[in-house]
């Protein structure tokens, strides 16, 4: 089989756009401490039973801390949340001290101003090369809109930059 060059792999896969989420878990014994990662690899898996997934790198120290809780909340970012996204990516300061958030009934962090949130219990972390595929059973969910679904536009990631959705 031909060798796959890592730069080409990144470039080719960068042609596939993703949404941007912050996946967040509680951490430690205190009720107000939490850990989170900016994640593009979130996706819907199954309706019955309701399952979703995301893929943290095995090298991620943040995921190692998040995994201890056995749960996570996926926060789907809106196009006006680039600053929030950067705070959670850079982690210079604890991002949870800089944004509005609360714990869900299931005890995972829900961040204010997002399009949608999906609250999960971890079912399984599947071994997948240098990443894990973390399957979550959905225990609660919601969005910021009415009967037609979420209101506002999503933050999207494409070829290393941020953008949003425009209808053709
Ligand atoms: C738009 C975007 C999407 C990302 N998606 C993922 C992802 O799906 N999986 C992952 O492991 N890291 C992803 N990252 C990188 C992580 O957010 C970041 O490297 C990680 O939180 C650093 O954690 P660590 O300090 O524990 O390594 C993404 C970053 C950005 C900016």
Short mmCIF file of C-alpha atoms and ligand atoms in Angstrom, two decimals:
data_model
loop_
_atom_site.label_atom_id
_atom_site.label_comp_id
_atom_site.label_asym_id
_atom_site.label_seq_id
_atom_site.Cartn_x
_atom_site.Cartn_y
_atom_site.Cartn_z
CA UNK A 1 0.00 0.00 0.00
CA UNK A 2 1.26 3.51 -0.84
CA UNK A 3 2.65 5.64 2.01
CA UNK A 4 0.30 8.45 2.99
CA UNK A 5 2.19 11.70 3.44
CA UNK A 6 1.00 13.49 6.59
CA UNK A 7 1.05 16.97 5.00
CA UNK A 8 -1.07 15.70 2.10
CA UNK A 9 -3.40 13.91 4.54
CA UNK A 10 -3.96 17.19 6.45
CA UNK A 11 -4.43 19.18 3.22
CA UNK A 12 -6.88 16.72 1.68
CA UNK A 13 -8.92 16.27 4.87
CA UNK A 14 -8.90 20.06 5.30
CA UNK A 15 -11.09 20.20 2.19
CA UNK A 16 -13.88 18.72 4.31
CA UNK A 17 -15.55 21.45 6.40
CA UNK A 18 -16.78 20.84 9.95
CA UNK A 19 -18.88 22.61 12.51
CA UNK A 20 -17.14 23.73 15.69
CA UNK A 21 -18.10 22.53 19.15
CA UNK A 22 -16.79 22.82 22.66
CA UNK A 23 -17.02 19.44 24.35
CA UNK A 24 -16.97 19.92 28.10
CA UNK A 25 -16.89 17.68 31.19
CA UNK A 26 -16.90 18.30 34.93
CA UNK A 27 -13.54 17.79 36.66
CA UNK A 28 -12.62 16.99 40.23
CA UNK A 29 -14.79 17.13 43.33
CA UNK A 30 -15.83 20.78 43.28
CA UNK A 31 -19.13 21.58 41.58
CA UNK A 32 -17.70 24.45 39.55
CA UNK A 33 -14.57 23.00 37.94
CA UNK A 34 -14.56 21.77 34.38
CA UNK A 35 -12.39 20.89 31.40
CA UNK A 36 -13.12 21.25 27.69
CA UNK A 37 -11.73 20.89 24.17
CA UNK A 38 -12.54 22.62 20.89
CA UNK A 39 -13.73 19.75 18.69
CA UNK A 40 -14.53 19.57 14.99
CA UNK A 41 -14.88 15.79 14.84
CA UNK A 42 -18.29 15.70 16.54
CA UNK A 43 -21.03 13.76 14.77
CA UNK A 44 -24.39 12.10 15.06
CA UNK A 45 -24.24 8.27 15.14
CA UNK A 46 -27.59 6.62 15.97
CA UNK A 47 -31.17 7.70 16.62
CA UNK A 48 -32.33 4.50 18.34
CA UNK A 49 -30.61 4.35 20.75
CA UNK A 50 -29.57 8.03 20.61
CA UNK A 51 -25.77 8.05 20.21
CA UNK A 52 -23.24 10.70 19.17
CA UNK A 53 -19.45 10.67 18.94
CA UNK A 54 -16.37 12.84 18.96
CA UNK A 55 -12.69 12.02 18.49
CA UNK A 56 -10.10 13.37 20.95
CA UNK A 57 -6.39 12.78 20.27
CA UNK A 58 -4.86 10.12 22.51
CA UNK A 59 -2.13 12.67 23.28
CA UNK A 60 -4.61 15.14 24.79
CA UNK A 61 -4.01 15.77 28.49
CA UNK A 62 -7.34 17.58 28.58
CA UNK A 63 -9.22 14.52 27.37
CA UNK A 64 -7.44 12.37 29.98
CA UNK A 65 -8.92 14.66 32.66
CA UNK A 66 -12.33 14.83 31.00
CA UNK A 67 -12.55 11.03 30.72
CA UNK A 68 -12.54 10.62 34.50
CA UNK A 69 -16.12 11.91 34.76
CA UNK A 70 -17.61 9.52 32.19
CA UNK A 71 -19.76 12.28 30.71
CA UNK A 72 -19.66 15.29 28.42
CA UNK A 73 -21.81 18.04 26.96
CA UNK A 74 -21.34 19.07 23.32
CA UNK A 75 -21.83 22.83 22.85
CA UNK A 76 -22.45 23.76 19.19
CA UNK A 77 -20.89 27.17 18.53
CA UNK A 78 -22.62 30.03 16.72
CA UNK A 79 -20.81 32.27 14.20
CA UNK A 80 -20.47 35.06 16.80
CA UNK A 81 -18.51 32.81 19.19
CA UNK A 82 -15.03 32.88 17.62
CA UNK A 83 -13.73 34.65 20.76
CA UNK A 84 -15.21 31.93 22.96
CA UNK A 85 -13.66 29.31 20.68
CA UNK A 86 -10.22 30.96 20.92
CA UNK A 87 -10.43 31.16 24.71
CA UNK A 88 -11.08 27.43 24.93
CA UNK A 89 -8.39 26.66 22.37
CA UNK A 90 -5.63 28.80 23.90
CA UNK A 91 -6.39 28.06 27.56
CA UNK A 92 -4.02 30.90 28.75
CA UNK A 93 -6.59 31.55 31.47
CA UNK A 94 -9.20 29.02 32.64
CA UNK A 95 -11.82 29.61 29.89
CA UNK A 96 -14.62 28.75 32.28
CA UNK A 97 -13.74 31.86 34.30
CA UNK A 98 -14.28 33.99 31.19
CA UNK A 99 -17.59 32.78 29.73
CA UNK A 100 -21.10 32.30 31.07
CA UNK A 101 -21.92 28.63 31.73
CA UNK A 102 -23.83 26.30 34.04
CA UNK A 103 -23.93 22.62 34.86
CA UNK A 104 -26.71 20.62 33.18
CA UNK A 105 -28.95 18.36 35.26
CA UNK A 106 -26.59 15.52 34.30
CA UNK A 107 -23.63 17.53 35.63
CA UNK A 108 -21.75 18.61 32.50
CA UNK A 109 -20.95 22.21 31.46
CA UNK A 110 -23.39 24.02 29.19
CA UNK A 111 -21.99 27.23 27.67
CA UNK A 112 -24.29 30.22 27.10
CA UNK A 113 -24.98 31.57 23.61
CA UNK A 114 -24.56 28.30 21.69
CA UNK A 115 -26.89 27.08 18.93
CA UNK A 116 -27.43 23.72 20.58
CA UNK A 117 -26.24 21.42 23.36
CA UNK A 118 -26.13 17.62 23.59
CA UNK A 119 -25.62 16.12 27.05
CA UNK A 120 -24.14 12.62 27.13
CA UNK A 121 -22.91 9.72 29.24
CA UNK A 122 -19.84 8.00 27.78
CA UNK A 123 -20.72 4.52 26.49
CA UNK A 124 -17.35 3.50 25.12
CA UNK A 125 -14.01 4.91 23.92
CA UNK A 126 -13.13 2.99 20.77
CA UNK A 127 -9.42 2.68 19.91
CA UNK A 128 -8.84 4.47 16.57
CA UNK A 129 -5.16 4.99 15.70
CA UNK A 130 -3.85 8.13 17.39
CA UNK A 131 -7.39 9.17 18.45
CA UNK A 132 -10.27 7.73 20.46
CA UNK A 133 -13.81 7.55 19.10
CA UNK A 134 -15.81 8.46 22.19
CA UNK A 135 -19.38 7.23 21.89
CA UNK A 136 -21.91 9.04 24.04
CA UNK A 137 -25.48 8.14 24.94
CA UNK A 138 -27.62 11.29 24.74
CA UNK A 139 -29.40 11.94 28.04
CA UNK A 140 -30.69 15.47 27.32
CA UNK A 141 -30.45 18.04 24.56
CA UNK A 142 -31.77 21.37 23.36
CA UNK A 143 -31.33 24.33 21.04
CA UNK A 144 -31.77 28.09 21.19
CA UNK A 145 -34.74 28.35 18.78
CA UNK A 146 -38.38 27.50 18.35
CA UNK A 147 -40.30 24.87 16.35
CA UNK A 148 -38.05 25.23 13.28
CA UNK A 149 -34.88 24.43 15.20
CA UNK A 150 -31.83 26.44 16.18
CA UNK A 151 -31.75 30.17 15.44
CA UNK A 152 -28.69 31.88 14.01
CA UNK A 153 -25.77 30.57 12.01
CA UNK A 154 -23.12 28.01 12.94
CA UNK A 155 -19.40 28.57 13.22
CA UNK A 156 -17.68 26.46 10.54
CA UNK A 157 -14.04 25.41 10.08
CA UNK A 158 -12.53 24.97 6.60
CA UNK A 159 -8.93 24.89 5.34
CA UNK A 160 -7.64 26.10 8.71
CA UNK A 161 -9.96 29.11 9.02
CA UNK A 162 -13.36 30.03 10.46
CA UNK A 163 -16.46 30.98 8.50
CA UNK A 164 -20.19 30.50 8.51
CA UNK A 165 -23.03 29.09 6.40
CA UNK A 166 -24.62 30.86 3.43
CA UNK A 167 -27.46 29.36 1.38
CA UNK A 168 -26.90 28.93 -2.37
C1 LIG B 1 -11.63 24.03 14.89
C2 LIG B 1 -10.89 23.03 15.73
C3 LIG B 1 -11.27 21.70 15.76
C4 LIG B 1 -10.58 20.76 16.54
N1 LIG B 1 -11.00 19.47 16.55
C5 LIG B 1 -10.34 18.56 17.30
C6 LIG B 1 -10.76 17.19 17.35
O1 LIG B 1 -11.73 16.82 16.73
N2 LIG B 1 -10.06 16.34 18.12
C7 LIG B 1 -8.95 16.74 18.85
O2 LIG B 1 -8.34 15.91 19.53
N3 LIG B 1 -8.54 18.02 18.84
C8 LIG B 1 -9.21 18.93 18.08
N4 LIG B 1 -8.79 20.22 18.06
C9 LIG B 1 -7.62 20.60 18.86
C10 LIG B 1 -7.97 20.73 20.33
O3 LIG B 1 -9.00 21.69 20.53
C11 LIG B 1 -6.77 21.13 21.17
O4 LIG B 1 -5.60 20.76 20.59
C12 LIG B 1 -6.85 20.45 22.47
O5 LIG B 1 -7.90 20.95 23.25
C13 LIG B 1 -5.58 20.65 23.22
O6 LIG B 1 -5.72 19.84 24.35
P1 LIG B 1 -4.47 19.33 25.09
O7 LIG B 1 -3.82 20.58 25.64
O8 LIG B 1 -5.00 18.45 26.10
O9 LIG B 1 -3.63 18.63 24.06
C14 LIG B 1 -9.47 21.18 17.30
C15 LIG B 1 -9.08 22.53 17.29
C16 LIG B 1 -9.78 23.45 16.52
C17 LIG B 1 -9.34 24.89 16.54
#
